[in-house]
Amino acid sequence: MTRSSDLSGFYRKSIAERREVAREWAGLTDEEVRAWEFPPGVDPATIDRMIENVIGVMPLPLGLATHFRINDKDYLVPMAIEEPSVVAAASNAAKVARSAGGFHAQSTDPVMIGQVQIMDVHDPAAARLRILHARTELLAAANAKDPVLVKFGGGAKELEVRILPSPRGTMVIVHLLVDARDAGGMNAVNTMCEALAPELARLAGGRSVLRIISNLAIHRLARARATFPAEQLKTETMTGAEVVDGILDAYAFAVADPFRCATHNKGIMNGISSVVVATGNDFRAIESGAHTFAAWQAAPTGAVIRPLTTYEKDRDGNLVGTIEFPAPVGLIGGATAVHPTAKANVKLLGVSSARELGEVLASVGLAQNFSALRALATEGIQRGHMELHARNMAVSAGARPDEVDRVVARLVAERAVRFDRAKAVLEELRAGR
Ligand code: MEV
């Protein structure tokens, strides 16, 4: 009989029952099914309420980046990521930046954009003015939907109206600017947009279609800058000044070429996303916002995309890096406030506002990018990666903790970091060869 994925009512089953269904479906062993288990300290009922059809958890390695000093405050930064080298690279960069005062970070007010799309408007220019005319009443109606947010100084602050040509005719797009304070803002903004849509459609003389937050959060930016002293960058074969120039060459490559820029920005997101994940925030929102922001900023220059960071040389020949991107992260309202691991991580990080979390993200993103460019401009990325990769190979080949280091040393010395070689080396070691 062919298997059917038509499992109506699956959501009504208990976690144990769902696991049993999944187990039979794939013919999994008891040991394989145990990989879905909840670790101590993670309550299955909490996880079961977070998403649908839960069968377990997917643990990612959680590491701590050290040496971070941001606005004269020290941080240990939790990073959840599967990729080797990222945590070490962030920590190394933070150490270099620290020697010149650390990261200087800042952020705008946490203002999100909600969009209401209105179609079939006969007189879009006049409709725009009719809506702007009703600004005070519209903002009040939006704020009536979230008195708590208003009490904390947030809420709907401004209205903008755009006239947008499209393949389906001219649209009137209303942007509702909402200060989300310490929340991500998704719920507050969407609720306000849905509440305003009928009145906006009436004022415009059209019909409203989408009412949803925008991830291009250009009014909720986080920024950081740091100096990386040339003196600290020298290697066995390169002077500090040469390394600074190499990093500037690497940066210029990303400015000039979208193929390189995609990888440059990916390295930045290695840092940002792993902190976003560790704190239970929406990493897709940050990724989408960051990449679209980079494209949006590039557009006036005729480029397709631009790096989220910049690099310059200061008058003393030191490298100065900056970063700026949308940081719609929250501390309340989302998974951050529910997921036990995220809660512990936020407490460990010691941030007291969503803005401060954004500033940490900016600093980690800059640190990550600096480390990648430094490695690429000097010894190349593979040497650093190789040892960690070899470690993974050794473990998957079955090396015990007391054997791992010896297997790694041999794989790296042979420059042969492959699974088949790891297995062979392990056998050789065990045979005393
Ligand atoms: C790998 O995950 C990230 C890098 O490729 C970033 C970069 O090339 O700048 C090392």
Short mmCIF file of C-alpha atoms and ligand atoms in Angstrom, two decimals:
data_model
loop_
_atom_site.label_atom_id
_atom_site.label_comp_id
_atom_site.label_asym_id
_atom_site.label_seq_id
_atom_site.Cartn_x
_atom_site.Cartn_y
_atom_site.Cartn_z
CA MET A 1 0.00 0.00 0.00
CA THR A 2 1.30 3.48 -0.80
CA ARG A 3 1.70 5.79 2.11
CA SER A 4 -0.70 8.70 2.37
CA SER A 5 0.18 12.03 3.91
CA ASP A 6 -3.53 12.75 4.27
CA LEU A 7 -3.45 12.70 8.05
CA SER A 8 -6.61 14.60 8.91
CA GLY A 9 -6.85 15.25 12.64
CA PHE A 10 -3.09 14.84 13.09
CA TYR A 11 -3.06 18.13 14.98
CA ARG A 12 -5.50 16.71 17.54
CA LYS A 13 -3.14 13.89 18.50
CA SER A 14 -0.73 14.06 21.44
CA ILE A 15 2.98 14.51 20.83
CA ALA A 16 3.55 10.82 21.60
CA GLU A 17 0.84 9.74 19.16
CA ARG A 18 2.22 11.99 16.41
CA ARG A 19 5.69 10.56 16.96
CA GLU A 20 4.31 7.07 16.60
CA VAL A 21 2.66 7.99 13.29
CA ALA A 22 5.90 9.55 12.05
CA ARG A 23 7.90 6.57 13.22
CA GLU A 24 5.77 4.07 11.38
CA TRP A 25 5.68 6.29 8.30
CA ALA A 26 9.46 6.33 7.97
CA GLY A 27 10.31 3.04 9.70
CA LEU A 28 12.49 4.81 12.25
CA THR A 29 14.30 3.02 15.04
CA ASP A 30 13.80 3.78 18.75
CA GLU A 31 17.15 5.52 18.79
CA GLU A 32 16.28 7.71 15.83
CA VAL A 33 13.01 8.73 17.44
CA ARG A 34 14.84 9.64 20.64
CA ALA A 35 16.56 12.46 18.73
CA TRP A 36 13.23 14.34 18.90
CA GLU A 37 13.16 14.21 22.71
CA PHE A 38 12.76 17.37 24.75
CA PRO A 39 15.83 18.18 26.81
CA PRO A 40 15.36 18.74 30.53
CA GLY A 41 14.23 22.31 31.12
CA VAL A 42 12.19 22.46 27.93
CA ASP A 43 8.54 21.80 28.71
CA PRO A 44 6.85 19.81 25.90
CA ALA A 45 3.53 21.58 26.55
CA THR A 46 5.16 24.98 25.93
CA ILE A 47 6.65 23.84 22.65
CA ASP A 48 3.38 22.16 21.64
CA ARG A 49 1.63 25.51 21.96
CA MET A 50 4.20 27.35 19.84
CA ILE A 51 3.55 25.69 16.46
CA GLU A 52 1.27 23.00 15.02
CA ASN A 53 1.78 19.24 14.78
CA VAL A 54 4.79 19.25 17.13
CA ILE A 55 6.80 16.02 17.36
CA GLY A 56 9.86 17.33 19.18
CA VAL A 57 12.62 19.91 19.07
CA MET A 58 15.53 20.47 16.72
CA PRO A 59 18.46 21.49 18.91
CA LEU A 60 21.12 23.67 17.34
CA PRO A 61 24.52 24.14 18.91
CA LEU A 62 24.42 27.16 21.22
CA GLY A 63 27.78 28.89 21.72
CA LEU A 64 28.87 32.01 23.56
CA ALA A 65 30.82 34.73 21.80
CA THR A 66 33.25 36.39 24.16
CA HIS A 67 35.11 39.73 24.31
CA PHE A 68 32.20 41.87 23.19
CA ARG A 69 32.27 45.41 24.52
CA ILE A 70 29.47 47.58 23.18
CA ASN A 71 28.91 51.17 24.31
CA ASP A 72 31.26 50.55 27.26
CA LYS A 73 29.28 47.52 28.46
CA ASP A 74 30.56 43.95 28.32
CA TYR A 75 28.43 41.14 26.88
CA LEU A 76 28.55 37.39 26.49
CA VAL A 77 26.60 36.79 23.30
CA PRO A 78 24.60 33.57 22.80
CA MET A 79 24.71 32.31 19.21
CA ALA A 80 22.66 29.37 17.90
CA ILE A 81 24.15 28.09 14.64
CA GLU A 82 25.17 24.86 12.95
CA GLU A 83 28.21 26.29 11.14
CA PRO A 84 31.70 25.87 12.59
CA SER A 85 34.00 28.90 12.98
CA VAL A 86 31.27 31.52 13.36
CA VAL A 87 31.41 31.85 17.15
CA ALA A 88 35.21 31.82 17.17
CA ALA A 89 35.33 34.43 14.41
CA ALA A 90 32.93 36.76 16.23
CA SER A 91 34.91 36.42 19.46
CA ASN A 92 38.22 37.12 17.71
CA ALA A 93 36.90 40.23 16.02
CA ALA A 94 35.41 41.46 19.29
CA LYS A 95 38.82 41.03 20.90
CA VAL A 96 40.50 43.18 18.24
CA ALA A 97 37.77 45.85 18.40
CA ARG A 98 37.92 45.82 22.19
CA SER A 99 41.53 46.94 22.14
CA ALA A 100 40.38 50.17 20.47
CA GLY A 101 37.33 50.83 22.64
CA GLY A 102 34.94 48.18 21.37
CA PHE A 103 31.77 48.76 19.38
CA HIS A 104 29.87 52.03 19.34
CA ALA A 105 26.27 51.18 18.58
CA GLN A 106 23.06 53.15 18.22
CA SER A 107 19.54 52.66 16.94
CA THR A 108 16.50 54.60 15.80
CA ASP A 109 13.18 54.46 17.59
CA PRO A 110 11.60 51.02 16.99
CA VAL A 111 9.19 52.22 14.30
CA MET A 112 7.61 49.60 12.05
CA ILE A 113 5.69 50.11 8.81
CA GLY A 114 2.25 48.59 8.24
CA GLN A 115 0.90 48.61 4.69
CA VAL A 116 -2.69 48.87 3.51
CA GLN A 117 -3.21 48.31 -0.22
CA ILE A 118 -6.16 50.07 -1.85
CA MET A 119 -7.21 49.26 -5.42
CA ASP A 120 -9.67 50.69 -7.95
CA VAL A 121 -9.22 54.31 -6.88
CA HIS A 122 -10.42 56.79 -9.54
CA ASP A 123 -8.54 59.81 -8.25
CA PRO A 124 -5.40 58.54 -6.44
CA ALA A 125 -3.84 61.98 -5.96
CA ALA A 126 -6.96 63.38 -4.35
CA ALA A 127 -7.47 60.14 -2.40
CA ARG A 128 -4.00 60.59 -0.95
CA LEU A 129 -4.91 64.02 0.36
CA ARG A 130 -8.29 62.86 1.70
CA ILE A 131 -6.48 60.20 3.73
CA LEU A 132 -3.79 62.60 4.97
CA HIS A 133 -6.55 65.06 5.89
CA ALA A 134 -7.97 62.45 8.27
CA ARG A 135 -4.55 61.75 9.79
CA THR A 136 -5.44 62.63 13.40
CA GLU A 137 -8.62 60.54 13.48
CA LEU A 138 -6.95 57.61 11.71
CA LEU A 139 -3.98 57.56 14.12
CA ALA A 140 -6.39 57.76 17.07
CA ALA A 141 -8.44 54.86 15.69
CA ALA A 142 -5.27 52.80 15.24
CA ASN A 143 -4.08 53.59 18.76
CA ALA A 144 -7.44 52.64 20.24
CA LYS A 145 -6.54 49.07 19.21
CA ASP A 146 -3.50 48.94 21.51
CA PRO A 147 -3.80 51.15 24.62
CA VAL A 148 -1.03 49.22 26.38
CA LEU A 149 1.49 49.99 23.65
CA VAL A 150 0.41 53.65 23.78
CA LYS A 151 0.82 53.67 27.58
CA PHE A 152 4.45 52.60 27.14
CA GLY A 153 5.11 55.45 24.69
CA GLY A 154 4.55 53.46 21.51
CA GLY A 155 1.68 53.26 19.05
CA ALA A 156 0.78 54.67 15.65
CA LYS A 157 2.77 57.87 15.07
CA GLU A 158 2.45 58.78 11.42
CA LEU A 159 0.71 58.07 8.13
CA GLU A 160 2.23 58.17 4.66
CA VAL A 161 0.40 57.62 1.41
CA ARG A 162 2.07 56.43 -1.79
CA ILE A 163 0.68 56.20 -5.31
CA LEU A 164 2.04 53.06 -6.89
CA PRO A 165 1.82 52.04 -10.55
CA SER A 166 1.41 48.25 -10.90
CA PRO A 167 0.51 45.60 -13.49
CA ARG A 168 -3.07 45.76 -12.10
CA GLY A 169 -3.35 49.53 -12.30
CA THR A 170 -2.49 52.35 -9.95
CA MET A 171 -2.70 51.48 -6.27
CA VAL A 172 -2.93 53.71 -3.25
CA ILE A 173 -0.63 52.34 -0.55
CA VAL A 174 -0.97 53.66 2.98
CA HIS A 175 1.95 53.26 5.37
CA LEU A 176 1.09 53.31 9.06
CA LEU A 177 4.19 54.03 11.12
CA VAL A 178 3.95 52.32 14.50
CA ASP A 179 6.43 52.57 17.35
CA ALA A 180 6.49 48.97 18.62
CA ARG A 181 8.65 49.69 21.71
CA ASP A 182 10.03 46.34 22.97
CA ALA A 183 7.85 44.15 20.76
CA GLY A 184 8.67 42.93 17.27
CA GLY A 185 5.47 44.72 16.27
CA MET A 186 3.92 42.13 14.00
CA ASN A 187 0.68 41.72 15.95
CA ALA A 188 0.16 45.38 16.87
CA VAL A 189 0.83 46.61 13.34
CA ASN A 190 -1.29 43.99 11.58
CA THR A 191 -4.19 44.57 13.97
CA MET A 192 -4.04 48.33 13.40
CA CYS A 193 -3.85 47.95 9.62
CA GLU A 194 -6.85 45.62 9.59
CA ALA A 195 -8.78 48.03 11.78
CA LEU A 196 -8.06 51.06 9.57
CA ALA A 197 -8.53 49.39 6.19
CA PRO A 198 -12.33 49.90 5.79
CA GLU A 199 -12.09 53.61 6.59
CA LEU A 200 -9.03 54.03 4.34
CA ALA A 201 -10.88 52.31 1.50
CA ARG A 202 -13.92 54.54 2.07
CA LEU A 203 -11.81 57.71 2.08
CA ALA A 204 -9.98 56.60 -1.07
CA GLY A 205 -13.14 55.45 -2.79
CA GLY A 206 -11.62 52.05 -3.54
CA ARG A 207 -11.32 48.59 -2.02
CA SER A 208 -8.66 47.45 0.42
CA VAL A 209 -6.78 44.22 -0.22
CA LEU A 210 -3.60 43.48 1.82
CA ARG A 211 -3.15 44.76 5.37
CA ILE A 212 0.23 43.63 6.65
CA ILE A 213 3.52 44.71 8.20
CA SER A 214 6.51 45.41 5.91
CA ASN A 215 9.80 43.68 6.61
CA LEU A 216 11.64 46.54 4.95
CA ALA A 217 11.81 48.31 8.31
CA ILE A 218 13.72 51.42 7.21
CA HIS A 219 12.58 53.32 10.31
CA ARG A 220 13.86 50.70 12.76
CA LEU A 221 17.58 50.67 12.13
CA ALA A 222 20.49 49.44 14.21
CA ARG A 223 24.01 50.73 13.58
CA ALA A 224 27.48 50.03 14.92
CA ARG A 225 31.02 51.15 14.22
CA ALA A 226 34.38 49.91 15.43
CA THR A 227 38.06 50.53 14.86
CA PHE A 228 40.32 47.56 14.15
CA PRO A 229 43.91 48.71 14.83
CA ALA A 230 46.30 47.91 11.95
CA GLU A 231 48.97 46.89 14.43
CA GLN A 232 46.81 43.98 15.59
CA LEU A 233 46.19 42.66 12.12
CA LYS A 234 49.69 41.75 11.06
CA THR A 235 50.44 38.12 10.26
CA GLU A 236 53.64 36.14 9.80
CA THR A 237 53.83 37.22 6.18
CA MET A 238 51.86 40.49 6.03
CA THR A 239 52.16 43.84 7.80
CA GLY A 240 49.12 45.33 9.51
CA ALA A 241 48.92 47.99 6.79
CA GLU A 242 48.86 45.29 4.10
CA VAL A 243 46.04 43.47 5.85
CA VAL A 244 44.05 46.72 6.14
CA ASP A 245 44.51 47.25 2.40
CA GLY A 246 43.53 43.65 1.71
CA ILE A 247 40.30 44.10 3.67
CA LEU A 248 39.58 47.34 1.80
CA ASP A 249 40.14 45.47 -1.49
CA ALA A 250 37.73 42.75 -0.33
CA TYR A 251 35.14 45.37 0.62
CA ALA A 252 35.53 47.16 -2.73
CA PHE A 253 34.91 43.84 -4.48
CA ALA A 254 31.58 43.50 -2.63
CA VAL A 255 30.61 47.07 -3.54
CA ALA A 256 31.36 46.44 -7.22
CA ASP A 257 29.94 42.95 -7.66
CA PRO A 258 26.60 41.41 -6.61
CA PHE A 259 28.06 37.88 -6.76
CA ARG A 260 30.60 38.81 -4.10
CA CYS A 261 28.16 41.04 -2.21
CA ALA A 262 25.74 38.16 -1.65
CA THR A 263 28.50 36.23 0.12
CA HIS A 264 29.76 39.30 1.97
CA ASN A 265 26.28 39.94 3.38
CA LYS A 266 25.79 36.23 4.07
CA GLY A 267 28.79 36.34 6.36
CA ILE A 268 27.24 39.29 8.20
CA MET A 269 24.01 37.32 8.64
CA ASN A 270 25.99 34.39 10.09
CA GLY A 271 26.48 36.61 13.12
CA ILE A 272 23.17 38.43 13.18
CA SER A 273 20.92 35.42 12.54
CA SER A 274 22.56 33.20 15.12
CA VAL A 275 21.84 35.78 17.85
CA VAL A 276 18.35 36.33 16.45
CA VAL A 277 17.71 32.56 16.66
CA ALA A 278 19.23 32.28 20.15
CA THR A 279 16.90 35.01 21.40
CA GLY A 280 13.80 33.42 19.86
CA ASN A 281 13.27 36.15 17.28
CA ASP A 282 12.07 35.84 13.70
CA PHE A 283 15.23 35.28 11.67
CA ARG A 284 13.36 35.28 8.33
CA ALA A 285 12.10 38.79 9.05
CA ILE A 286 15.61 40.01 9.75
CA GLU A 287 17.12 38.23 6.75
CA SER A 288 14.46 39.48 4.35
CA GLY A 289 14.66 43.00 5.74
CA ALA A 290 18.44 43.14 5.64
CA HIS A 291 18.77 41.94 2.05
CA THR A 292 15.95 44.13 0.76
CA PHE A 293 17.42 47.11 2.64
CA ALA A 294 20.78 46.47 0.96
CA ALA A 295 19.08 46.42 -2.45
CA TRP A 296 16.93 49.45 -1.66
CA GLN A 297 20.01 51.46 -0.68
CA ALA A 298 21.89 50.35 -3.78
CA ALA A 299 19.11 51.33 -6.19
CA PRO A 300 19.90 55.08 -6.46
CA THR A 301 23.50 54.23 -7.41
CA GLY A 302 22.36 51.88 -10.16
CA ALA A 303 23.79 48.85 -8.33
CA VAL A 304 21.73 45.75 -7.60
CA ILE A 305 22.82 45.34 -4.00
CA ARG A 306 25.32 46.84 -1.59
CA PRO A 307 27.20 45.57 1.41
CA LEU A 308 25.50 46.16 4.77
CA THR A 309 28.91 47.23 6.09
CA THR A 310 31.44 49.88 5.04
CA TYR A 311 35.20 49.98 5.57
CA GLU A 312 37.58 52.93 5.57
CA LYS A 313 41.08 53.72 6.74
CA ASP A 314 41.39 56.37 9.45
CA ARG A 315 44.15 59.01 9.53
CA ASP A 316 46.36 56.62 11.53
CA GLY A 317 45.98 53.80 9.02
CA ASN A 318 43.60 51.74 11.18
CA LEU A 319 40.58 50.02 9.72
CA VAL A 320 37.18 51.52 10.60
CA GLY A 321 34.07 49.46 9.95
CA THR A 322 30.39 50.39 10.13
CA ILE A 323 27.11 48.55 9.72
CA GLU A 324 23.47 49.63 9.36
CA PHE A 325 20.38 47.48 8.79
CA PRO A 326 16.75 47.07 9.90
CA ALA A 327 16.53 45.31 13.25
CA PRO A 328 12.90 44.50 14.01
CA VAL A 329 13.52 42.28 17.03
CA GLY A 330 11.50 42.12 20.23
CA LEU A 331 11.80 41.04 23.82
CA ILE A 332 8.08 40.73 24.52
CA GLY A 333 5.16 39.19 22.73
CA GLY A 334 6.92 36.59 20.60
CA ALA A 335 8.78 33.33 21.16
CA THR A 336 11.38 35.31 23.09
CA ALA A 337 8.98 35.58 25.97
CA VAL A 338 7.83 31.94 25.79
CA HIS A 339 10.67 29.67 24.72
CA PRO A 340 12.63 28.64 27.84
CA THR A 341 16.01 28.58 26.05
CA ALA A 342 15.40 31.98 24.45
CA LYS A 343 14.40 33.39 27.84
CA ALA A 344 17.60 32.13 29.45
CA ASN A 345 19.66 33.47 26.54
CA VAL A 346 18.12 36.94 26.74
CA LYS A 347 18.83 37.05 30.47
CA LEU A 348 22.41 35.95 29.86
CA LEU A 349 22.84 38.60 27.19
CA GLY A 350 21.56 41.18 29.65
CA VAL A 351 19.73 43.48 27.25
CA SER A 352 16.93 45.55 28.72
CA SER A 353 15.28 46.77 25.51
CA ALA A 354 14.65 45.63 21.95
CA ARG A 355 16.79 48.55 20.79
CA GLU A 356 19.72 47.34 22.86
CA LEU A 357 19.28 43.87 21.34
CA GLY A 358 19.39 45.46 17.87
CA GLU A 359 22.62 47.23 18.80
CA VAL A 360 24.15 43.91 19.88
CA LEU A 361 23.07 42.40 16.56
CA ALA A 362 24.74 45.23 14.67
CA SER A 363 27.98 44.77 16.59
CA VAL A 364 28.00 41.00 16.06
CA GLY A 365 27.25 41.43 12.34
CA LEU A 366 30.14 43.83 11.94
CA ALA A 367 32.45 41.58 13.96
CA GLN A 368 31.54 38.56 11.85
CA ASN A 369 32.13 40.41 8.60
CA PHE A 370 35.45 41.81 9.74
CA SER A 371 36.68 38.34 10.68
CA ALA A 372 35.60 36.83 7.37
CA LEU A 373 37.28 39.59 5.35
CA ARG A 374 40.41 39.38 7.46
CA ALA A 375 40.68 35.63 6.89
CA LEU A 376 39.91 35.97 3.18
CA ALA A 377 42.45 38.76 2.72
CA THR A 378 45.19 36.81 4.52
CA GLU A 379 45.44 33.04 4.84
CA GLY A 380 42.10 32.25 3.17
CA ILE A 381 39.05 30.84 4.86
CA GLN A 382 39.84 27.14 4.60
CA ARG A 383 42.61 26.81 7.16
CA GLY A 384 40.46 28.00 10.03
CA HIS A 385 37.50 26.02 8.76
CA MET A 386 39.49 22.89 8.23
CA GLU A 387 40.12 22.02 11.85
CA LEU A 388 36.49 22.43 12.85
CA HIS A 389 35.37 20.53 9.78
CA ALA A 390 37.86 17.76 10.67
CA ARG A 391 36.37 17.66 14.15
CA ASN A 392 32.90 17.04 12.71
CA MET A 393 34.33 14.37 10.39
CA ALA A 394 36.11 12.64 13.28
CA VAL A 395 32.95 12.57 15.40
CA SER A 396 30.76 11.29 12.57
CA ALA A 397 33.36 8.63 11.78
CA GLY A 398 32.81 7.39 15.34
CA ALA A 399 35.81 8.83 17.21
CA ARG A 400 35.40 8.83 20.99
CA PRO A 401 36.09 12.10 22.86
CA ASP A 402 39.59 10.88 23.77
CA GLU A 403 40.31 10.05 20.11
CA VAL A 404 38.98 13.18 18.41
CA ASP A 405 42.07 15.39 18.79
CA ARG A 406 44.39 12.77 17.33
CA VAL A 407 42.15 12.11 14.34
CA VAL A 408 41.79 15.85 13.72
CA ALA A 409 45.54 16.44 13.90
CA ARG A 410 46.19 13.76 11.31
CA LEU A 411 43.44 14.87 8.92
CA VAL A 412 44.64 18.48 9.05
CA ALA A 413 48.30 17.49 8.62
CA GLU A 414 47.35 15.40 5.59
CA ARG A 415 45.03 18.16 4.30
CA ALA A 416 42.55 15.38 3.69
CA VAL A 417 39.43 16.28 5.63
CA ARG A 418 37.11 13.61 4.28
CA PHE A 419 34.80 11.11 5.90
CA ASP A 420 36.46 8.05 4.32
CA ARG A 421 39.88 9.24 5.48
CA ALA A 422 38.56 10.00 8.98
CA LYS A 423 37.28 6.41 9.24
CA ALA A 424 40.59 5.03 7.98
CA VAL A 425 42.63 7.23 10.36
CA LEU A 426 40.47 6.08 13.26
CA GLU A 427 41.04 2.45 12.36
CA GLU A 428 44.77 3.07 12.06
CA LEU A 429 44.88 4.76 15.48
CA ARG A 430 42.94 1.93 17.08
CA ALA A 431 45.27 -0.58 15.49
CA GLY A 432 48.17 1.35 17.00
CA ARG A 433 49.48 2.51 13.62
C1 MEV B 1 30.72 31.59 5.21
O1 MEV B 1 29.59 31.14 5.92
C2 MEV B 1 30.75 33.11 5.16
C3 MEV B 1 31.87 33.71 4.29
O2 MEV B 1 31.81 33.15 2.99
C4 MEV B 1 31.60 35.20 4.25
C5 MEV B 1 32.47 35.94 3.26
O3 MEV B 1 32.92 35.36 2.27
O4 MEV B 1 32.65 37.17 3.50
C6 MEV B 1 33.21 33.40 4.85
#
